Short mmCIF file of C-alpha atoms and ligand atoms in Angstrom, two decimals:
data_model
loop_
_atom_site.label_atom_id
_atom_site.label_comp_id
_atom_site.label_asym_id
_atom_site.label_seq_id
_atom_site.Cartn_x
_atom_site.Cartn_y
_atom_site.Cartn_z
CA MET A 1 94.53 14.91 129.64
CA ARG A 2 92.18 15.00 126.63
CA LYS A 3 93.97 16.42 123.61
CA ILE A 4 90.99 17.85 121.78
CA ASP A 5 88.71 20.35 123.52
CA GLU A 6 85.01 20.91 122.87
CA LEU A 7 83.85 24.28 121.59
CA ASN A 8 81.04 24.38 124.21
CA ASP A 9 79.96 27.97 124.89
CA TRP A 10 83.10 29.70 123.56
CA ARG A 11 82.25 32.19 120.84
CA ARG A 12 84.42 34.66 118.97
CA THR A 13 84.43 38.23 120.29
CA HIS A 14 86.91 39.62 117.74
CA TYR A 15 88.68 38.83 114.51
CA SER A 16 92.49 38.95 114.40
CA VAL A 17 92.64 42.34 112.71
CA GLU A 18 90.48 43.87 115.38
CA ILE A 19 93.08 43.22 118.09
CA LYS A 20 94.47 46.74 118.36
CA PRO A 21 96.08 48.89 121.07
CA GLU A 22 92.69 50.50 121.80
CA LEU A 23 91.60 47.17 123.33
CA GLU A 24 94.43 47.21 125.92
CA GLY A 25 93.45 45.21 128.99
CA LYS A 26 90.26 43.84 127.43
CA LYS A 27 89.46 40.12 127.54
CA VAL A 28 88.86 38.66 124.09
CA THR A 29 88.08 35.31 122.47
CA ILE A 30 89.49 34.52 119.07
CA PHE A 31 89.58 31.45 116.83
CA GLY A 32 91.70 30.40 113.92
CA TRP A 33 94.63 28.30 112.71
CA LEU A 34 98.22 28.41 113.92
CA SER A 35 100.49 29.53 111.19
CA SER A 36 103.63 29.80 113.19
CA ILE A 37 105.02 28.60 116.59
CA ARG A 38 108.36 30.13 117.56
CA GLU A 39 110.19 29.99 120.89
CA GLN A 40 112.66 32.63 121.99
CA GLY A 41 114.21 32.69 125.43
CA GLY A 42 111.30 31.44 127.51
CA ILE A 43 108.65 33.17 125.36
CA VAL A 44 106.55 31.30 122.82
CA PHE A 45 105.09 33.38 120.01
CA LEU A 46 102.06 31.91 118.27
CA ILE A 47 100.67 33.43 115.13
CA LEU A 48 97.01 32.72 114.65
CA ASN A 49 95.33 33.32 111.29
CA ASP A 50 91.64 33.73 110.73
CA LYS A 51 89.72 34.85 107.67
CA GLU A 52 90.58 38.48 108.25
CA GLY A 53 94.31 38.26 108.93
CA MET A 54 96.72 37.40 111.74
CA VAL A 55 97.33 38.12 115.39
CA GLN A 56 100.20 37.29 117.79
CA ILE A 57 99.60 35.28 120.92
CA THR A 58 102.49 35.55 123.35
CA VAL A 59 103.04 32.93 126.05
CA HIS A 60 105.52 33.81 128.83
CA LYS A 61 106.39 30.32 130.02
CA ASP A 62 107.20 31.40 133.59
CA LYS A 63 103.86 33.14 134.02
CA SER A 64 101.62 30.73 132.15
CA SER A 65 99.25 28.10 133.52
CA LYS A 66 100.27 24.45 133.47
CA SER A 67 97.43 23.69 131.11
CA ILE A 68 98.68 26.16 128.50
CA LEU A 69 102.23 24.83 128.74
CA GLU A 70 100.95 21.25 128.31
CA LYS A 71 99.01 22.33 125.17
CA LEU A 72 102.03 24.07 123.69
CA LYS A 73 103.85 20.70 123.72
CA ILE A 74 101.34 19.04 121.36
CA LEU A 75 100.38 21.94 119.14
CA SER A 76 101.53 21.88 115.53
CA GLU A 77 101.27 24.53 112.78
CA HIS A 78 97.88 24.51 111.06
CA SER A 79 96.09 23.20 114.14
CA SER A 80 92.84 25.03 114.84
CA ILE A 81 92.54 26.63 118.26
CA GLY A 82 90.53 29.08 120.33
CA VAL A 83 92.20 31.55 122.68
CA LYS A 84 90.76 33.56 125.57
CA GLY A 85 93.17 36.21 126.76
CA ILE A 86 93.97 39.82 127.51
CA VAL A 87 94.99 42.33 124.84
CA LYS A 88 98.32 44.09 125.34
CA SER A 89 99.65 46.82 123.10
CA ILE A 90 103.09 46.15 121.68
CA ASN A 91 104.73 47.92 118.73
CA LYS A 92 106.32 44.92 117.13
CA ALA A 93 103.15 42.83 116.79
CA PRO A 94 100.83 42.93 113.79
CA HIS A 95 98.33 45.84 114.27
CA GLY A 96 100.29 46.98 117.34
CA ALA A 97 98.83 44.55 119.82
CA GLU A 98 99.10 40.95 121.03
CA ILE A 99 97.07 38.58 123.22
CA ILE A 100 98.36 37.16 126.48
CA PRO A 101 96.39 33.91 126.72
CA GLU A 102 94.52 32.84 129.89
CA GLU A 103 93.09 29.73 128.28
CA ILE A 104 93.65 27.86 125.00
CA LYS A 105 91.35 25.32 123.41
CA ILE A 106 92.81 22.91 120.96
CA LEU A 107 89.95 22.19 118.54
CA SER A 108 91.80 20.08 116.00
CA ILE A 109 95.48 19.09 115.76
CA ALA A 110 97.03 19.16 112.30
CA LYS A 111 98.62 15.80 111.67
CA ARG A 112 100.19 16.75 108.38
CA GLN A 113 101.89 19.81 107.02
CA PRO A 114 101.21 21.07 103.46
CA PRO A 115 104.12 20.95 101.01
CA PHE A 116 104.28 24.75 100.94
CA SER A 117 104.27 27.66 103.33
CA LEU A 118 101.19 29.85 103.36
CA PHE A 119 103.45 32.92 103.44
CA GLY A 120 105.62 32.61 100.35
CA GLY A 121 108.85 30.81 99.69
CA LYS A 122 109.14 28.13 97.07
CA MET A 123 105.84 26.86 95.75
CA PRO A 124 105.23 23.36 94.52
CA THR A 125 103.40 22.83 91.22
CA ILE A 126 99.84 24.15 91.05
CA ASP A 127 98.57 20.56 90.98
CA LYS A 128 100.13 19.83 94.39
CA ARG A 129 98.38 22.91 95.73
CA LEU A 130 95.07 22.06 94.12
CA ASP A 131 95.13 18.60 95.71
CA ILE A 132 94.63 20.36 99.07
CA ARG A 133 92.91 23.40 97.58
CA VAL A 134 91.21 24.63 100.75
CA ILE A 135 94.55 24.80 102.50
CA ASP A 136 96.05 26.53 99.46
CA LEU A 137 93.19 29.04 99.60
CA ARG A 138 94.42 30.19 102.99
CA ARG A 139 97.49 31.76 101.35
CA PRO A 140 97.10 35.56 101.51
CA LYS A 141 97.42 35.84 97.72
CA ALA A 142 94.60 33.35 97.17
CA GLN A 143 92.57 35.10 99.82
CA ALA A 144 93.10 38.35 97.93
CA ILE A 145 92.01 36.79 94.61
CA PHE A 146 88.81 35.45 96.06
CA LYS A 147 87.99 38.58 98.03
CA ILE A 148 88.33 40.43 94.67
CA ARG A 149 86.14 37.78 92.99
CA HIS A 150 83.46 38.25 95.63
CA THR A 151 83.57 42.01 95.09
CA VAL A 152 83.48 41.62 91.30
CA LEU A 153 80.35 39.43 91.53
CA LYS A 154 78.73 41.93 93.86
CA ALA A 155 79.66 44.84 91.56
CA ILE A 156 78.19 43.02 88.52
CA ARG A 157 74.96 42.27 90.38
CA ASP A 158 74.65 45.81 91.72
CA PHE A 159 75.32 47.26 88.28
CA LEU A 160 72.79 45.08 86.42
CA ILE A 161 70.11 45.25 89.08
CA GLY A 162 70.60 49.06 89.17
CA LYS A 163 69.77 49.02 85.45
CA ARG A 164 66.63 46.96 86.10
CA TYR A 165 67.85 43.57 84.77
CA MET A 166 66.29 40.62 86.58
CA GLU A 167 68.42 37.77 87.82
CA VAL A 168 67.25 34.38 86.54
CA SER A 169 68.39 30.78 86.70
CA THR A 170 68.04 28.41 83.79
CA PRO A 171 68.41 24.59 83.51
CA LYS A 172 71.86 23.13 83.48
CA ILE A 173 70.60 19.77 82.21
CA ILE A 174 69.55 20.43 78.66
CA ALA A 175 68.42 18.65 75.51
CA THR A 176 70.37 20.36 72.70
CA ALA A 177 73.74 21.99 72.06
CA THR A 178 73.90 25.72 71.35
CA GLU A 179 77.57 26.57 71.01
CA GLY A 180 78.56 24.65 67.88
CA GLY A 181 82.28 24.44 68.33
CA ALA A 182 82.35 23.64 72.00
CA ALA A 183 82.04 20.03 72.93
CA LEU A 184 79.28 18.73 75.17
CA PHE A 185 79.23 16.57 78.24
CA PRO A 186 76.55 13.94 77.64
CA LEU A 187 74.65 12.35 80.50
CA LEU A 188 71.87 9.94 81.04
CA TYR A 189 68.66 11.71 82.00
CA TYR A 190 66.43 8.80 83.10
CA ASP A 191 66.19 6.90 79.82
CA LYS A 192 67.16 9.78 77.49
CA GLU A 193 70.37 11.38 76.45
CA ALA A 194 70.86 14.88 77.81
CA PHE A 195 73.75 17.28 78.16
CA LEU A 196 75.31 19.70 80.62
CA ALA A 197 74.54 23.25 79.47
CA GLN A 198 77.30 24.88 77.42
CA SER A 199 75.56 28.19 77.88
CA PRO A 200 72.11 29.47 78.95
CA GLN A 201 71.74 30.88 75.44
CA LEU A 202 68.33 29.72 74.27
CA TYR A 203 66.76 30.07 77.69
CA LYS A 204 67.93 33.58 78.22
CA GLU A 205 66.68 34.50 74.77
CA GLN A 206 63.24 33.06 75.59
CA LEU A 207 63.21 34.87 78.93
CA VAL A 208 63.17 38.32 77.21
CA MET A 209 59.53 37.45 76.40
CA PRO A 210 58.29 37.70 80.03
CA PHE A 211 61.09 39.78 81.63
CA GLU A 212 62.71 41.82 78.80
CA LYS A 213 66.03 42.39 80.62
CA VAL A 214 67.58 39.33 82.31
CA PHE A 215 70.91 38.14 83.59
CA GLU A 216 72.26 34.91 84.96
CA ILE A 217 75.46 34.20 86.83
CA GLY A 218 75.88 30.46 86.76
CA PRO A 219 77.99 27.49 85.70
CA ILE A 220 78.48 26.41 82.09
CA PHE A 221 80.22 23.28 80.93
CA ARG A 222 82.62 22.74 78.05
CA ALA A 223 84.30 19.47 77.22
CA GLU A 224 87.67 21.02 76.34
CA GLU A 225 89.96 18.28 75.14
CA SER A 226 93.24 20.12 75.68
CA ARG A 227 94.65 21.49 78.91
CA THR A 228 95.43 25.19 78.47
CA LEU A 229 96.03 28.07 80.82
CA ARG A 230 92.75 29.67 79.72
CA HIS A 231 90.21 26.88 79.48
CA LEU A 232 88.31 24.99 82.12
CA SER A 233 85.55 22.40 81.78
CA GLU A 234 83.26 24.19 84.23
CA ILE A 235 83.22 27.96 84.42
CA ILE A 236 81.01 30.72 85.74
CA SER A 237 79.39 32.69 82.99
CA VAL A 238 77.77 36.07 83.31
CA ASP A 239 75.01 36.09 80.74
CA VAL A 240 72.87 39.08 79.85
CA GLU A 241 69.97 39.28 77.39
CA GLU A 242 67.66 42.15 76.57
CA ALA A 243 64.67 42.80 74.29
CA PHE A 244 64.36 45.75 71.86
CA VAL A 245 68.10 46.43 71.56
CA SER A 246 70.93 45.56 69.22
CA TYR A 247 74.54 44.40 69.74
CA LYS A 248 75.64 48.07 69.81
CA ASP A 249 73.57 48.72 72.97
CA THR A 250 74.95 45.51 74.47
CA MET A 251 78.53 46.60 73.83
CA ASN A 252 77.83 49.92 75.57
CA LEU A 253 76.37 47.98 78.49
CA ILE A 254 79.30 45.57 78.93
CA GLU A 255 81.72 48.49 78.60
CA GLN A 256 79.98 50.36 81.43
CA MET A 257 79.80 47.16 83.45
CA ILE A 258 83.58 46.52 83.14
CA SER A 259 84.30 50.17 84.14
CA HIS A 260 82.01 49.83 87.18
CA VAL A 261 83.74 46.58 88.20
CA VAL A 262 87.22 48.10 87.90
CA LYS A 263 86.16 51.14 89.87
CA THR A 264 84.63 49.02 92.60
CA ILE A 265 87.64 46.78 93.08
CA ASN A 266 89.95 49.79 93.12
CA ASP A 267 87.73 51.36 95.79
CA GLU A 268 87.02 48.28 97.85
CA CYS A 269 89.98 45.93 97.28
CA SER A 270 92.97 48.26 97.22
CA LYS A 271 94.83 46.18 99.88
CA GLU A 272 94.25 42.98 97.94
CA MET A 273 95.32 44.52 94.62
CA GLU A 274 98.48 45.82 96.28
CA LEU A 275 99.24 42.35 97.69
CA LEU A 276 98.92 40.95 94.18
CA LYS A 277 101.11 43.83 92.89
CA GLN A 278 98.30 44.55 90.47
CA LYS A 279 97.22 47.93 89.12
CA ILE A 280 94.30 48.39 86.79
CA LYS A 281 93.05 51.76 85.59
CA ILE A 282 89.39 52.41 84.84
CA PRO A 283 89.42 51.83 81.08
CA LYS A 284 88.64 54.73 78.75
CA SER A 285 85.25 54.52 77.11
CA PRO A 286 84.37 53.84 74.38
CA PHE A 287 86.63 50.79 74.05
CA LYS A 288 88.17 50.43 70.59
CA ARG A 289 85.83 48.73 68.18
CA LEU A 290 87.71 46.97 65.38
CA THR A 291 85.91 45.08 62.64
CA TYR A 292 87.01 41.60 61.75
CA ASP A 293 88.20 43.06 58.43
CA GLU A 294 90.33 45.66 60.24
CA ILE A 295 91.84 42.90 62.38
CA LEU A 296 92.84 41.02 59.22
CA LYS A 297 94.54 44.19 57.99
CA ILE A 298 96.41 44.66 61.31
CA LEU A 299 97.58 41.06 61.08
CA GLU A 300 98.57 41.47 57.47
CA LYS A 301 100.93 44.30 58.51
CA GLU A 302 102.50 41.80 60.92
CA GLY A 303 103.04 39.42 58.04
CA ILE A 304 100.13 37.12 58.86
CA ILE A 305 97.88 36.49 55.90
CA MET A 306 94.50 35.00 56.78
CA ASN A 307 91.75 33.90 54.48
CA TRP A 308 88.57 35.91 54.91
CA GLY A 309 86.16 33.79 57.03
CA GLU A 310 88.89 31.99 58.97
CA ASP A 311 88.66 32.13 62.77
CA LEU A 312 91.48 33.73 64.71
CA SER A 313 93.99 31.17 66.02
CA THR A 314 95.53 31.31 69.49
CA GLN A 315 98.77 32.39 67.82
CA THR A 316 97.23 35.30 65.94
CA ILE A 317 95.32 36.47 69.02
CA LYS A 318 98.65 36.49 70.89
CA ILE A 319 100.11 38.83 68.33
CA LEU A 320 97.01 41.04 68.45
CA GLY A 321 97.39 41.20 72.22
CA GLU A 322 100.82 42.74 71.87
CA ILE A 323 99.46 45.45 69.56
CA LEU A 324 96.31 46.01 71.58
CA PRO A 325 97.16 45.72 75.28
CA GLU A 326 93.82 47.11 76.52
CA PHE A 327 90.12 46.29 76.43
CA TYR A 328 88.82 46.27 72.83
CA PHE A 329 86.02 44.78 70.74
CA ILE A 330 86.31 42.71 67.61
CA ILE A 331 83.02 43.28 65.80
CA ASP A 332 81.19 42.21 62.62
CA TRP A 333 82.51 38.67 62.36
CA PRO A 334 81.83 36.41 59.37
CA THR A 335 78.39 34.83 59.91
CA ALA A 336 79.71 31.36 59.16
CA ILE A 337 82.02 31.23 62.21
CA LYS A 338 79.49 32.48 64.73
CA PRO A 339 76.70 30.43 66.30
CA PHE A 340 73.36 29.96 64.50
CA TYR A 341 71.41 32.39 66.71
CA ILE A 342 73.52 35.47 65.78
CA LYS A 343 71.81 37.91 63.39
CA PRO A 344 73.41 38.37 59.95
CA ARG A 345 73.58 41.98 58.85
CA ASP A 346 70.67 43.06 56.66
CA ASP A 347 72.91 44.74 54.08
CA LYS A 348 75.64 42.10 53.99
CA LYS A 349 74.53 38.63 54.99
CA ASP A 350 77.97 37.11 55.26
CA ILE A 351 78.77 39.46 58.16
CA CYS A 352 76.90 39.25 61.43
CA GLU A 353 75.99 41.65 64.23
CA SER A 354 78.44 40.11 66.71
CA PHE A 355 81.29 41.06 68.97
CA ASP A 356 84.01 39.55 71.09
CA LEU A 357 85.27 41.60 74.05
CA MET A 358 89.00 41.19 74.37
CA HIS A 359 91.64 42.29 76.80
CA SER A 360 95.04 42.02 75.15
CA SER A 361 95.07 38.38 74.00
CA ILE A 362 92.27 37.14 76.26
CA GLU A 363 88.76 36.72 74.97
CA LEU A 364 86.52 37.82 77.83
CA ALA A 365 83.07 37.74 76.33
CA SER A 366 81.12 37.32 73.17
CA GLY A 367 77.69 38.50 72.14
CA GLY A 368 75.55 39.91 69.43
CA SER A 369 72.10 40.76 68.06
CA ARG A 370 69.98 37.63 67.84
CA ILE A 371 67.81 36.35 65.07
CA SER A 372 64.21 37.02 65.97
CA SER A 373 62.63 35.57 62.82
CA LYS A 374 61.74 31.89 63.02
CA ARG A 375 62.21 31.38 59.30
CA LEU A 376 65.72 32.81 59.34
CA LEU A 377 66.59 30.84 62.50
CA ILE A 378 65.54 27.59 60.81
CA LYS A 379 67.63 28.48 57.78
CA ARG A 380 70.69 29.20 59.94
CA LEU A 381 70.28 25.97 61.91
CA LYS A 382 70.24 24.05 58.64
CA GLU A 383 73.27 25.92 57.30
CA GLN A 384 75.17 24.84 60.41
CA GLY A 385 74.15 21.24 59.98
CA LEU A 386 71.72 21.25 62.95
CA LYS A 387 68.28 19.69 62.87
CA PRO A 388 65.44 22.25 63.44
CA LYS A 389 63.28 19.43 64.79
CA LEU A 390 65.55 19.10 67.83
CA PHE A 391 64.99 22.82 68.57
CA GLU A 392 61.21 22.62 68.32
CA TYR A 393 60.84 23.63 71.99
CA HIS A 394 62.70 26.84 71.21
CA LEU A 395 61.41 27.61 67.72
CA ARG A 396 57.76 27.47 68.78
CA ILE A 397 58.27 30.52 71.04
CA PHE A 398 59.05 32.57 67.91
CA ASP A 399 55.44 32.23 66.82
CA TYR A 400 54.35 34.35 69.79
CA GLY A 401 55.96 37.72 68.97
CA MET A 402 59.69 37.31 69.60
CA PRO A 403 61.10 40.85 69.70
CA PRO A 404 64.56 41.95 68.41
CA HIS A 405 67.00 41.17 71.21
CA ALA A 406 70.69 41.06 71.99
CA GLY A 407 72.99 39.94 74.75
CA PHE A 408 76.39 38.59 75.76
CA GLY A 409 78.14 35.88 77.77
CA LEU A 410 81.19 36.85 79.85
CA GLY A 411 83.56 34.27 81.35
CA LEU A 412 84.01 35.27 85.00
CA GLU A 413 87.32 33.41 85.37
CA ARG A 414 88.77 35.13 82.26
CA LEU A 415 87.76 38.52 83.68
CA MET A 416 89.32 37.57 87.00
CA MET A 417 92.58 36.63 85.23
CA VAL A 418 92.75 40.06 83.72
CA LEU A 419 91.79 41.93 86.89
CA THR A 420 94.18 40.01 89.18
CA GLY A 421 96.98 39.49 86.66
CA GLN A 422 96.95 35.69 86.78
CA GLU A 423 98.42 33.60 83.95
CA ASN A 424 96.69 30.38 84.88
CA ILE A 425 92.89 30.29 85.00
CA ARG A 426 93.09 27.63 87.76
CA GLU A 427 94.31 30.32 90.17
CA VAL A 428 90.96 32.15 89.95
CA SER A 429 88.68 29.12 90.16
CA ILE A 430 87.93 27.76 93.63
CA PHE A 431 87.81 24.11 92.58
CA PRO A 432 88.94 24.09 88.91
CA ARG A 433 87.79 21.34 86.57
CA ASP A 434 89.77 20.39 83.52
CA ARG A 435 90.39 17.38 81.30
CA PHE A 436 92.50 15.79 84.02
CA ARG A 437 90.96 17.07 87.21
CA LEU A 438 87.67 15.99 88.72
CA THR A 439 88.62 16.28 92.40
CA PRO A 440 88.61 17.91 94.90
P1 AMO B 1 81.23 31.81 74.07
O1 AMO B 1 81.19 30.38 73.67
O2 AMO B 1 82.16 32.71 73.34
O3 AMO B 1 79.79 32.48 73.88
O4 AMO B 1 81.47 31.89 75.66
C1 AMO B 1 81.40 33.12 76.33
C2 AMO B 1 82.62 33.36 77.17
O5 AMO B 1 82.79 32.35 78.11
C3 AMO B 1 84.19 32.13 78.35
N1 AMO B 1 84.52 30.72 78.09
C4 AMO B 1 85.44 30.03 78.73
N2 AMO B 1 86.27 30.37 79.76
C5 AMO B 1 87.09 29.42 80.21
N3 AMO B 1 87.12 28.14 79.82
C6 AMO B 1 86.33 27.77 78.79
N4 AMO B 1 86.40 26.50 78.38
C7 AMO B 1 85.42 28.71 78.21
N5 AMO B 1 84.49 28.68 77.24
C8 AMO B 1 83.95 29.90 77.17
C9 AMO B 1 84.94 33.08 77.46
C10 AMO B 1 83.94 33.37 76.41
O6 AMO B 1 84.14 34.63 75.79
N6 AMO B 1 76.22 31.97 74.23
C11 AMO B 1 77.41 32.75 73.89
C12 AMO B 1 77.40 34.10 74.53
C13 AMO B 1 76.33 35.05 73.94
O7 AMO B 1 76.31 35.28 72.71
O8 AMO B 1 75.55 35.58 74.73
C14 AMO B 1 78.63 31.95 74.32
O9 AMO B 1 78.54 30.98 75.08
O10 AMO B 1 85.23 34.26 78.23
#
């Protein structure tokens, strides 16, 4: 007998979760992976999982065909199969019904078993799971995380498109750095040096000229030297840029966007949130807006004295997170520690029109009003030790009527950590990349 069957003309009629008592007596075809094979007094219970959930297939050995019994002998957990059979209602089965098979197709036999159960129990280290990530992603908790991620992305798109922002895509192979502090990945672009984009910053700014209100959801690359629970080398960034507004409008926008996202996942992913034991209330608007100076005062009360102009360290942000467990903004940062394109305040040049959106001790986004004067942009480039000549392709646009504009960049994985209550950013990235991981 051939072990592996061909798919031929079999096609799914139902997903696992659709096998319900109402289908009693109906013939159905389902596909999926075996997650459990259990024999009890002449009856073999198979649990089949598909992308929607699970269903029980019950084989009464004394009433089954020889072909099915032969197949049972070689089936292992995780094998992929197709089943044609009759639905029978039964209280004890998931969704109140099971399938009595008439025919089984073995489509692939699992030769190895993962070092963890899909349904709980002791978990190996995350690295062991990531090595076979697509199997790991079949765990119900991982399925919940990525169903939520899918819904978050849809909610962000719906929200921004509803407000007449246009979705754009910008180059990921670029000529110059934009985010000073973050290290670049260099690459050879034919005979020139190029880099992977750290952010779509300069392109999204340019795109306000033809489109006024743009957004991009795409990968950005950061050569992070250390391995932390919050940093990856490749992330998905939600970038927004808009003409004729300032950072205050942008903060209002991101605040509304976050509220819309939370409302949507509460409405559409309640089962998944429950599975993750995660509750998140629609945040109260407006979010707290604390100036950098106010943050220093809060920290001072905690006994942490910082020099004005110093960036917040991981340690200080952790302390802030305990005092501010919700969404909040840190605004009006010292100009010197923000990127060159952020607009210094007119009345006080050492402070700039900038913000970071935080949730407890996680930085979710940063943004600000941008410089729209070419002269000032050149000055700021020089002050940050960058060569204006390298930015000629960008600076020349400023001669054609660059309007005031503002925007933000939000790390999707960081937002997902907050929404799904994950400590490790790798749990919310499908194939995470870090200093030590380039596969799968
Ligand atoms: P920034 O460098 O602050 O700003 O990045 C924006 C947001 O991206 C996320 N992020 C990261 N997430 C995980 N791992 C990383 N290595 C990583 N690096 C960044 C964070 C961060 O808040 N161009 C500006 C945005 C703007 O002004 O529009 C920028 O890139 O959530």
